[in-house]
């Protein structure tokens, strides 16, 4: 175990506020991108929400770092937190992490190991895709010769990208849009590949188990 | 075993009617989509067929649920049946399931474990692709700037999508067509990935077995 | 072992003629497709070559079937031969098979098991790609709005298809061209996936072996 | 171990000069491609740098071959060096190799086996992608109907190709550009596939380890 007792206590108490902050950030970011016609007051409120929740995450990281006795081990074991601080749009990923940890605490093994990996990777890919669609839509909006013209196009582009199909009917043309695309590809392709790989081995095991069940059980058929 | 004796007896008796119902539904759906010039009477007949077969599947699920002693285990173990009830176009997938079960009953191990997984996944992907082509053709027909102009285009699009090649020469432009695309990608990519993964490991095993055969057998060559 | 002595003797004697026939067929098919301006006499010669070599393969299959004591086992174990008879353009695949068998006879384990799978799958994919490029070029030549305008385009399309990249700058538009595409995707994607999967596990094993070598050997560095 | 003591001593001494030569070659090649407006004197300097560093690598290979006692084993074990000599643009790959060897010498197991494979494959893919972008940009510059119009487009094309997404908004149209594409696909797809495959199995192991940690450790939760 690389976490100390103080860190664990802090993390346990901070769970609920941080999940709330994650959801608030996601909501504020979504509204900032999608509700272009909002009044300046609303837009300011969303910006403030984003800043405050960002500060909360930064403070949480620093406190945990300060509480930790083995600093270097902590930094290496929590690199995802740093990425999430640098690229605020990826913050909702922390939500998956906290949800996952919370579920583990409760010791309710609802899913097999393969199921856990698929659920975790799939949920991360889903959140990443939603944030990617928001970011690419923000970057492409108003660009000349843009093919991503509305949020529906952006969502369709994300699905086409994560599955590596890539029709090319919609594709980013701006620098920022393409940067989002590169990030989405590098992380998303790995996650989807992991889901597919684990699904493949789960399927084989599932068939093997059924075969053994069949061989073992006294069949009820005529 | 999560199935009780009563459920098993019911399933055994219901097999043939349900396979027939699956095929009838598939035929009615195919005709509804492809034969646009049919008389209203025929179209009504197909709609009725689709409704009645749907009701049959729903009744079968409810009876099995009622007969089952462990309800929750039954629901968790038969989630595919629920999906098939909610998305009627996916119903033919149940056909693969029933065919598979029937084959298992007969205890004829015609295929190795890898062969079974490949056959099952491949057949599911094939059926899914056919239904996907029908659905996307129905959604895109008559849409402005549609690139999927006939059923042949739709079949080509399905092949290009399932293999994740994605040329983009044909691609859905309507909301419903893209929804079909997203479903096809998420399920199909996993299934095809599973087929490829299992094929890869089967190939390695096949080569290993041959090598051992060669080492063991006294070769007939000069 | 599913082959009898008589079959083995026949196969051993027939090897060289059949390799020659394979190469002749491939050469004749290549010339038929690429050399459009040849005189009718030459074109007839190539057609005759293709027919005679086809007849040779058919005769070889029938003789082996007749010699075999377990017919059904033979048919099931040699399904590739049947496919190759039905789809003459795939015949060169038999070449890979015979080359592979010949190498095995000589018992020269030049390659590891992973290397063999990669070489076999890769060579098959290469031959398949070449034949696919010829076939798609023949199908698309002269089609309206064709994007595959010369044999170079066809080769580029094959590479883009087998790697599942699918830019869509060139794509078949005719029925026969798309049929070639579907065949290429279904077989090629599996073969390439197998190569990648085996390469992946070979890489991990290669790194593990090096690590063990390092740990075991007394290092020469300062 | 296939290396002798003399080879090892040579390799140890040659490390630093060869890393420097690799970096110099990469810098000179980058400048040659990207700085089109440089004076002839500079362009000559870069050409000279490329030639001298190439000669250095050739000399290094020959000396090592001469020192090696088992020539054939050496040639087979260092085929990457030969490829790098024939295709100078791939030379920076040797950089990854040397960096990797240097790290191994130091015996600092900073990364797990899976981490090593991912880092090595990922870094190779990154370098390959950068060189590929340079080469494709050089080939496409000035071509009629080229869609890759600047180096940014070339980098975007490389990302789209390596992830096998392949939108087709940018794609090479010249013979040399497509040759770069085929090389990038054949090597890159394998490397990225290896990264994804190893990531997938690493993820499963990571989840398993956490589960065992949880089961073993006395939880701090209430």
PDB file of C-alpha atoms in Angstrom, chain A residues 121-217:
ATOM      1  CA  UNK A 121     -12.568   1.665 -19.444  1.00  0.00           C
ATOM      2  CA  UNK A 122     -15.957   2.030 -21.092  1.00  0.00           C
ATOM      3  CA  UNK A 123     -17.159   4.701 -18.652  1.00  0.00           C
ATOM      4  CA  UNK A 124     -13.867   6.600 -19.013  1.00  0.00           C
ATOM      5  CA  UNK A 125     -14.179   6.422 -22.812  1.00  0.00           C
ATOM      6  CA  UNK A 126     -17.790   7.630 -22.586  1.00  0.00           C
ATOM      7  CA  UNK A 127     -16.913  10.637 -20.403  1.00  0.00           C
ATOM      8  CA  UNK A 128     -13.834  11.373 -22.497  1.00  0.00           C
ATOM      9  CA  UNK A 129     -15.974  11.225 -25.609  1.00  0.00           C
ATOM     10  CA  UNK A 130     -18.547  13.640 -24.205  1.00  0.00           C
ATOM     11  CA  UNK A 131     -15.873  16.145 -23.126  1.00  0.00           C
ATOM     12  CA  UNK A 132     -14.101  15.638 -26.462  1.00  0.00           C
ATOM     13  CA  UNK A 133     -17.311  16.413 -28.337  1.00  0.00           C
ATOM     14  CA  UNK A 134     -17.763  19.601 -26.285  1.00  0.00           C
ATOM     15  CA  UNK A 135     -14.144  20.693 -26.849  1.00  0.00           C
ATOM     16  CA  UNK A 136     -14.109  19.957 -30.574  1.00  0.00           C
ATOM     17  CA  UNK A 137     -17.417  21.739 -31.033  1.00  0.00           C
ATOM     18  CA  UNK A 138     -16.026  24.803 -29.218  1.00  0.00           C
ATOM     19  CA  UNK A 139     -12.889  24.747 -31.379  1.00  0.00           C
ATOM     20  CA  UNK A 140     -14.640  24.219 -34.731  1.00  0.00           C
ATOM     21  CA  UNK A 141     -17.564  26.593 -34.200  1.00  0.00           C
ATOM     22  CA  UNK A 142     -17.327  29.358 -36.732  1.00  0.00           C
ATOM     23  CA  UNK A 143     -14.250  27.954 -38.489  1.00  0.00           C
ATOM     24  CA  UNK A 144     -14.177  28.303 -42.270  1.00  0.00           C
ATOM     25  CA  UNK A 145     -14.968  25.104 -44.168  1.00  0.00           C
ATOM     26  CA  UNK A 146     -15.783  23.365 -40.883  1.00  0.00           C
ATOM     27  CA  UNK A 147     -17.621  20.072 -41.331  1.00  0.00           C
ATOM     28  CA  UNK A 148     -18.537  19.820 -37.640  1.00  0.00           C
ATOM     29  CA  UNK A 149     -21.397  22.291 -37.679  1.00  0.00           C
ATOM     30  CA  UNK A 150     -23.405  21.414 -34.569  1.00  0.00           C
ATOM     31  CA  UNK A 151     -23.071  19.397 -31.354  1.00  0.00           C
ATOM     32  CA  UNK A 152     -24.738  16.391 -32.978  1.00  0.00           C
ATOM     33  CA  UNK A 153     -21.978  16.357 -35.601  1.00  0.00           C
ATOM     34  CA  UNK A 154     -19.401  16.560 -32.806  1.00  0.00           C
ATOM     35  CA  UNK A 155     -20.916  13.555 -30.986  1.00  0.00           C
ATOM     36  CA  UNK A 156     -21.050  11.582 -34.259  1.00  0.00           C
ATOM     37  CA  UNK A 157     -17.395  12.515 -34.921  1.00  0.00           C
ATOM     38  CA  UNK A 158     -16.398  11.242 -31.467  1.00  0.00           C
ATOM     39  CA  UNK A 159     -18.110   7.862 -32.050  1.00  0.00           C
ATOM     40  CA  UNK A 160     -16.539   7.557 -35.491  1.00  0.00           C
ATOM     41  CA  UNK A 161     -13.118   8.410 -34.008  1.00  0.00           C
ATOM     42  CA  UNK A 162     -13.202   6.187 -30.909  1.00  0.00           C
ATOM     43  CA  UNK A 163     -14.225   3.167 -33.004  1.00  0.00           C
ATOM     44  CA  UNK A 164     -11.353   4.095 -35.400  1.00  0.00           C
ATOM     45  CA  UNK A 165     -13.826   3.906 -38.275  1.00  0.00           C
ATOM     46  CA  UNK A 166     -13.115   7.458 -39.452  1.00  0.00           C
ATOM     47  CA  UNK A 167     -15.513   8.043 -42.357  1.00  0.00           C
ATOM     48  CA  UNK A 168     -14.200  11.554 -42.826  1.00  0.00           C
ATOM     49  CA  UNK A 169     -17.644  13.042 -43.520  1.00  0.00           C
ATOM     50  CA  UNK A 170     -16.974  15.215 -40.478  1.00  0.00           C
ATOM     51  CA  UNK A 171     -13.440  16.000 -39.290  1.00  0.00           C
ATOM     52  CA  UNK A 172     -11.830  18.885 -37.413  1.00  0.00           C
ATOM     53  CA  UNK A 173     -10.080  21.536 -39.505  1.00  0.00           C
ATOM     54  CA  UNK A 174      -8.757  23.913 -36.811  1.00  0.00           C
ATOM     55  CA  UNK A 175      -5.559  23.471 -34.828  1.00  0.00           C
ATOM     56  CA  UNK A 176      -7.414  23.147 -31.509  1.00  0.00           C
ATOM     57  CA  UNK A 177      -9.975  20.766 -32.971  1.00  0.00           C
ATOM     58  CA  UNK A 178      -7.239  18.511 -34.321  1.00  0.00           C
ATOM     59  CA  UNK A 179      -5.407  18.635 -30.971  1.00  0.00           C
ATOM     60  CA  UNK A 180      -8.591  17.349 -29.340  1.00  0.00           C
ATOM     61  CA  UNK A 181      -8.676  14.670 -32.029  1.00  0.00           C
ATOM     62  CA  UNK A 182      -5.105  13.550 -31.339  1.00  0.00           C
ATOM     63  CA  UNK A 183      -5.753  13.348 -27.587  1.00  0.00           C
ATOM     64  CA  UNK A 184      -9.000  11.458 -28.172  1.00  0.00           C
ATOM     65  CA  UNK A 185      -7.270   8.998 -30.503  1.00  0.00           C
ATOM     66  CA  UNK A 186      -4.255   8.329 -28.279  1.00  0.00           C
ATOM     67  CA  UNK A 187      -6.268   7.777 -25.097  1.00  0.00           C
ATOM     68  CA  UNK A 188      -9.499   6.510 -26.626  1.00  0.00           C
ATOM     69  CA  UNK A 189      -7.974   3.932 -28.952  1.00  0.00           C
ATOM     70  CA  UNK A 190      -6.122   2.401 -26.001  1.00  0.00           C
ATOM     71  CA  UNK A 191      -9.240   2.310 -23.821  1.00  0.00           C
ATOM     72  CA  UNK A 192     -11.486   0.875 -26.540  1.00  0.00           C
ATOM     73  CA  UNK A 193      -8.761  -1.625 -27.466  1.00  0.00           C
ATOM     74  CA  UNK A 194      -8.620  -2.675 -23.809  1.00  0.00           C
ATOM     75  CA  UNK A 195     -12.411  -3.092 -23.686  1.00  0.00           C
ATOM     76  CA  UNK A 196     -12.370  -5.196 -26.869  1.00  0.00           C
ATOM     77  CA  UNK A 197      -9.387  -7.289 -25.721  1.00  0.00           C
ATOM     78  CA  UNK A 198     -10.952  -8.007 -22.332  1.00  0.00           C
ATOM     79  CA  UNK A 199     -14.344  -8.687 -23.937  1.00  0.00           C
ATOM     80  CA  UNK A 200     -12.677 -11.201 -26.236  1.00  0.00           C
ATOM     81  CA  UNK A 201     -11.066 -13.159 -23.397  1.00  0.00           C
ATOM     82  CA  UNK A 202     -14.250 -12.866 -21.293  1.00  0.00           C
ATOM     83  CA  UNK A 203     -16.244 -14.372 -24.168  1.00  0.00           C
ATOM     84  CA  UNK A 204     -13.883 -17.341 -24.438  1.00  0.00           C
ATOM     85  CA  UNK A 205     -14.033 -17.933 -20.678  1.00  0.00           C
ATOM     86  CA  UNK A 206     -17.801 -17.578 -20.735  1.00  0.00           C
ATOM     87  CA  UNK A 207     -18.083 -20.299 -23.408  1.00  0.00           C
ATOM     88  CA  UNK A 208     -15.680 -22.546 -21.530  1.00  0.00           C
ATOM     89  CA  UNK A 209     -17.665 -22.177 -18.295  1.00  0.00           C
ATOM     90  CA  UNK A 210     -20.916 -23.063 -20.071  1.00  0.00           C
ATOM     91  CA  UNK A 211     -19.332 -26.116 -21.615  1.00  0.00           C
ATOM     92  CA  UNK A 212     -18.144 -27.298 -18.215  1.00  0.00           C
ATOM     93  CA  UNK A 213     -21.586 -26.587 -16.738  1.00  0.00           C
ATOM     94  CA  UNK A 214     -23.133 -28.681 -19.487  1.00  0.00           C
ATOM     95  CA  UNK A 215     -20.727 -31.548 -18.988  1.00  0.00           C
ATOM     96  CA  UNK A 216     -21.247 -31.469 -15.218  1.00  0.00           C
ATOM     97  CA  UNK A 217     -25.017 -30.984 -14.930  1.00  0.00           C
TER      98      UNK A 217
END
